[in-house]
Amino acid sequence: MSHLESLLSGCSMAKKVVVTDSLFSMDGDFAPLPELVKLRSKYGFLLVVDDAHGTFLCGKNGGGTPEMFGCEDGIDICVGSLNKGGGCQGGFIACSTRWKKLIISRGREFMFSSALPLPIIASLLAAVHVSKKEGWRRSLVWEHVKYFASLTKLNITSPIIPIIVGIEEAVLKAHRHLHRSGFLVIPIRPPVVPANSCRFRILLFPCSTLHICE
């Protein structure tokens, strides 16, 4: 945040945009959204949050990371995926009516693509209903996070758990060993992650028993 503020304070442009993930997909840590909202109030930039990995997973109603941090009103545009926590297809943009009109009229993706099929829309509405009414599913995920942390003694803060191995040869060797042992855990290698930071990316799901998969 100190680095971002130094960039903002030294920027002479009248219109500034800050874009961030909410829950980082390869490291499993959260962006400090409350601090970003404070900087937004101070410097007046447009704050865009990609909540692809937080939607349906975080917040009392599954409203995502902004709901979890209680700072929805401080975010200008929130985008996300519907094929992760929602189990559907497509994505969404949550914004003001003014931004909505601009995006629909100028966004190339809207000009050159069709609407989502009705069955997908119906399944999404069902996912929203389940997210609001069956919060135990979300609670179970976070119980798995605590349980996994207690088993491994790892300092984890989300259901996305990176196990850093290092060089590519080492992570492939470990992958083969795990696969022979009955665990399919996909190795993550460059260019997805920086060199010498190859890893396993473990995700926890709301099942009755603990399952680990990529």
Short mmCIF file of C-alpha atoms in Angstrom, two decimals:
data_model
loop_
_atom_site.label_atom_id
_atom_site.label_comp_id
_atom_site.label_asym_id
_atom_site.label_seq_id
_atom_site.Cartn_x
_atom_site.Cartn_y
_atom_site.Cartn_z
CA MET A 1 0.00 0.00 0.00
CA SER A 2 2.90 2.36 0.67
CA HIS A 3 4.23 1.70 -2.83
CA LEU A 4 0.81 2.35 -4.36
CA GLU A 5 0.42 5.59 -2.43
CA SER A 6 3.84 6.75 -3.59
CA LEU A 7 2.76 6.13 -7.19
CA LEU A 8 -0.54 7.93 -6.66
CA SER A 9 1.02 10.92 -4.95
CA GLY A 10 3.50 11.30 -7.79
CA CYS A 11 0.93 10.91 -10.57
CA SER A 12 -0.17 14.17 -12.19
CA MET A 13 -2.96 12.60 -14.26
CA ALA A 14 -6.42 13.83 -13.35
CA LYS A 15 -8.07 10.45 -13.97
CA LYS A 16 -6.51 7.39 -12.36
CA VAL A 17 -7.58 3.75 -12.19
CA VAL A 18 -6.47 1.09 -9.71
CA VAL A 19 -7.28 -2.52 -10.62
CA THR A 20 -6.73 -5.47 -8.31
CA ASP A 21 -7.69 -9.05 -7.66
CA SER A 22 -9.61 -9.50 -4.43
CA LEU A 23 -8.39 -13.03 -3.73
CA PHE A 24 -5.18 -13.79 -5.59
CA SER A 25 -5.48 -17.04 -7.49
CA MET A 26 -1.89 -18.29 -7.21
CA ASP A 27 -0.96 -17.13 -3.70
CA GLY A 28 -4.31 -17.40 -1.94
CA ASP A 29 -4.01 -14.09 -0.11
CA PHE A 30 -6.52 -11.25 0.01
CA ALA A 31 -6.00 -7.72 -1.28
CA PRO A 32 -6.34 -5.15 1.55
CA LEU A 33 -9.60 -3.76 0.19
CA PRO A 34 -10.37 -1.49 3.20
CA GLU A 35 -6.97 0.21 2.75
CA LEU A 36 -7.57 0.57 -0.98
CA VAL A 37 -10.94 2.19 -0.30
CA LYS A 38 -9.24 4.70 2.04
CA LEU A 39 -6.70 5.54 -0.66
CA ARG A 40 -9.56 5.91 -3.14
CA SER A 41 -11.18 8.51 -0.87
CA LYS A 42 -7.87 10.34 -0.57
CA TYR A 43 -6.77 10.33 -4.22
CA GLY A 44 -10.08 9.99 -6.08
CA PHE A 45 -9.13 7.14 -8.39
CA LEU A 46 -11.49 4.61 -9.98
CA LEU A 47 -11.28 1.34 -8.04
CA VAL A 48 -11.89 -1.85 -10.01
CA VAL A 49 -11.89 -5.21 -8.21
CA ASP A 50 -11.73 -8.64 -9.85
CA ASP A 51 -13.60 -10.91 -7.43
CA ALA A 52 -13.51 -14.05 -9.56
CA HIS A 53 -12.30 -16.24 -6.68
CA GLY A 54 -14.29 -14.55 -3.92
CA THR A 55 -17.81 -14.49 -5.37
CA PHE A 56 -20.12 -16.98 -3.59
CA LEU A 57 -17.20 -17.96 -1.34
CA CYS A 58 -16.80 -14.88 0.84
CA GLY A 59 -19.27 -12.71 2.72
CA LYS A 60 -22.34 -13.48 4.78
CA ASN A 61 -24.53 -13.93 1.69
CA GLY A 62 -21.81 -15.04 -0.70
CA GLY A 63 -21.53 -11.49 -2.02
CA GLY A 64 -17.79 -11.86 -2.33
CA THR A 65 -14.70 -10.29 -0.83
CA PRO A 66 -16.10 -6.72 -0.76
CA GLU A 67 -19.03 -7.98 1.32
CA MET A 68 -16.66 -9.86 3.61
CA PHE A 69 -14.66 -6.69 4.25
CA GLY A 70 -17.78 -4.51 4.41
CA CYS A 71 -16.57 -2.07 1.77
CA GLU A 72 -18.91 -2.61 -1.19
CA ASP A 73 -19.84 1.07 -1.35
CA GLY A 74 -16.20 2.05 -1.78
CA ILE A 75 -15.67 0.03 -4.97
CA ASP A 76 -16.62 1.52 -8.33
CA ILE A 77 -16.61 -1.60 -10.51
CA CYS A 78 -16.53 -5.24 -9.46
CA VAL A 79 -16.04 -7.95 -12.06
CA GLY A 80 -16.07 -11.67 -11.57
CA SER A 81 -16.51 -15.15 -12.96
CA LEU A 82 -19.64 -17.28 -12.77
CA ASN A 83 -17.88 -20.60 -13.48
CA LYS A 84 -16.09 -20.89 -10.13
CA GLY A 85 -18.19 -20.44 -7.00
CA GLY A 86 -21.33 -20.15 -9.11
CA GLY A 87 -20.69 -23.36 -11.02
CA CYS A 88 -22.18 -21.83 -14.17
CA GLN A 89 -20.72 -20.02 -17.17
CA GLY A 90 -19.79 -16.48 -18.10
CA GLY A 91 -19.00 -13.49 -15.95
CA PHE A 92 -20.49 -10.33 -14.50
CA ILE A 93 -19.85 -6.62 -14.00
CA ALA A 94 -21.34 -4.98 -10.93
CA CYS A 95 -21.36 -1.20 -11.23
CA SER A 96 -23.48 1.94 -11.21
CA THR A 97 -26.13 2.61 -13.84
CA ARG A 98 -23.85 5.23 -15.40
CA TRP A 99 -20.99 2.79 -15.85
CA LYS A 100 -23.40 0.12 -17.05
CA LYS A 101 -24.64 2.33 -19.89
CA LEU A 102 -21.10 3.20 -20.93
CA ILE A 103 -19.89 -0.41 -20.89
CA ILE A 104 -22.90 -1.70 -22.84
CA SER A 105 -22.60 1.01 -25.48
CA ARG A 106 -18.79 0.95 -25.85
CA GLY A 107 -17.66 -2.50 -24.70
CA ARG A 108 -16.57 -4.61 -27.68
CA GLU A 109 -17.46 -7.82 -25.84
CA PHE A 110 -21.09 -6.69 -25.73
CA MET A 111 -21.12 -5.60 -29.36
CA PHE A 112 -19.76 -8.86 -30.76
CA SER A 113 -21.21 -11.56 -28.52
CA SER A 114 -24.60 -13.05 -27.74
CA ALA A 115 -26.40 -13.20 -24.42
CA LEU A 116 -25.97 -16.20 -22.13
CA PRO A 117 -28.38 -19.09 -22.83
CA LEU A 118 -31.51 -19.15 -20.67
CA PRO A 119 -30.62 -22.45 -18.94
CA ILE A 120 -27.35 -20.86 -17.79
CA ILE A 121 -29.25 -17.84 -16.45
CA ALA A 122 -31.66 -20.16 -14.62
CA SER A 123 -28.80 -22.12 -13.06
CA LEU A 124 -27.14 -18.87 -12.00
CA LEU A 125 -30.33 -17.68 -10.29
CA ALA A 126 -30.46 -21.03 -8.51
CA ALA A 127 -26.82 -20.58 -7.42
CA VAL A 128 -27.63 -17.14 -6.00
CA HIS A 129 -30.58 -18.62 -4.11
CA VAL A 130 -28.43 -21.43 -2.70
CA SER A 131 -25.70 -19.00 -1.74
CA LYS A 132 -28.12 -16.87 0.26
CA LYS A 133 -30.20 -19.63 1.82
CA GLU A 134 -27.62 -22.36 2.40
CA GLY A 135 -24.75 -20.55 4.05
CA TRP A 136 -23.64 -23.79 5.70
CA ARG A 137 -21.99 -24.74 2.43
CA ARG A 138 -19.76 -21.68 2.60
CA SER A 139 -19.11 -22.23 6.30
CA LEU A 140 -17.99 -25.77 5.55
CA VAL A 141 -15.34 -24.48 3.15
CA TRP A 142 -13.88 -22.26 5.85
CA GLU A 143 -14.00 -25.14 8.33
CA HIS A 144 -11.93 -27.12 5.84
CA VAL A 145 -9.45 -24.23 5.69
CA LYS A 146 -9.01 -24.32 9.49
CA TYR A 147 -8.76 -28.11 9.48
CA PHE A 148 -6.18 -28.15 6.68
CA ALA A 149 -4.16 -25.49 8.51
CA SER A 150 -4.22 -27.55 11.70
CA LEU A 151 -3.02 -30.65 9.83
CA THR A 152 -0.25 -28.97 7.87
CA LYS A 153 0.73 -26.14 10.27
CA LEU A 154 0.69 -23.84 7.24
CA ASN A 155 -0.26 -20.18 7.59
CA ILE A 156 -3.22 -20.10 5.20
CA THR A 157 -5.99 -17.53 4.97
CA SER A 158 -8.21 -18.87 2.19
CA PRO A 159 -9.28 -22.09 0.40
CA ILE A 160 -6.57 -21.42 -2.20
CA ILE A 161 -3.40 -22.96 -0.78
CA PRO A 162 -0.08 -22.70 -2.63
CA ILE A 163 2.65 -25.20 -1.82
CA ILE A 164 5.83 -23.65 -3.20
CA VAL A 165 8.29 -26.26 -4.47
CA GLY A 166 10.77 -24.19 -6.50
CA ILE A 167 12.28 -25.34 -9.76
CA GLU A 168 10.24 -26.99 -12.48
CA GLU A 169 12.04 -30.34 -12.29
CA ALA A 170 11.30 -30.65 -8.56
CA VAL A 171 7.59 -29.89 -8.85
CA LEU A 172 7.18 -32.38 -11.71
CA LYS A 173 8.98 -35.06 -9.70
CA ALA A 174 6.73 -34.37 -6.71
CA HIS A 175 3.67 -34.41 -8.98
CA ARG A 176 4.57 -37.86 -10.31
CA HIS A 177 5.11 -39.16 -6.78
CA LEU A 178 1.74 -37.80 -5.62
CA HIS A 179 0.00 -39.21 -8.68
CA ARG A 180 1.43 -42.69 -8.02
CA SER A 181 0.15 -42.33 -4.45
CA GLY A 182 -3.38 -41.58 -5.65
CA PHE A 183 -3.42 -37.77 -5.46
CA LEU A 184 -4.01 -35.76 -8.61
CA VAL A 185 -2.50 -32.37 -7.77
CA ILE A 186 -1.61 -30.32 -10.85
CA PRO A 187 1.78 -28.56 -10.84
CA ILE A 188 1.76 -24.85 -11.66
CA ARG A 189 4.75 -23.76 -13.75
CA PRO A 190 5.98 -20.70 -15.68
CA PRO A 191 4.65 -18.65 -17.36
CA VAL A 192 1.68 -18.90 -14.99
CA VAL A 193 4.00 -18.20 -12.04
CA PRO A 194 7.50 -16.67 -11.97
CA ALA A 195 10.55 -18.86 -12.54
CA ASN A 196 11.75 -20.85 -9.52
CA SER A 197 8.38 -20.49 -7.80
CA CYS A 198 6.69 -23.59 -9.22
CA ARG A 199 4.01 -24.85 -6.90
CA PHE A 200 1.05 -27.02 -6.19
CA ARG A 201 -2.22 -25.13 -5.95
CA ILE A 202 -4.62 -26.84 -3.61
CA LEU A 203 -8.28 -25.85 -3.50
CA LEU A 204 -10.74 -26.80 -0.78
CA PHE A 205 -14.40 -27.44 -1.64
CA PRO A 206 -17.61 -27.69 0.43
CA CYS A 207 -17.86 -31.48 0.46
CA SER A 208 -18.83 -33.59 3.43
CA THR A 209 -15.28 -34.94 3.48
CA LEU A 210 -12.06 -33.13 2.76
CA HIS A 211 -11.07 -33.32 -0.91
CA ILE A 212 -7.96 -31.81 -2.43
CA CYS A 213 -7.64 -31.07 -6.10
CA GLU A 214 -6.36 -28.49 -8.52
#
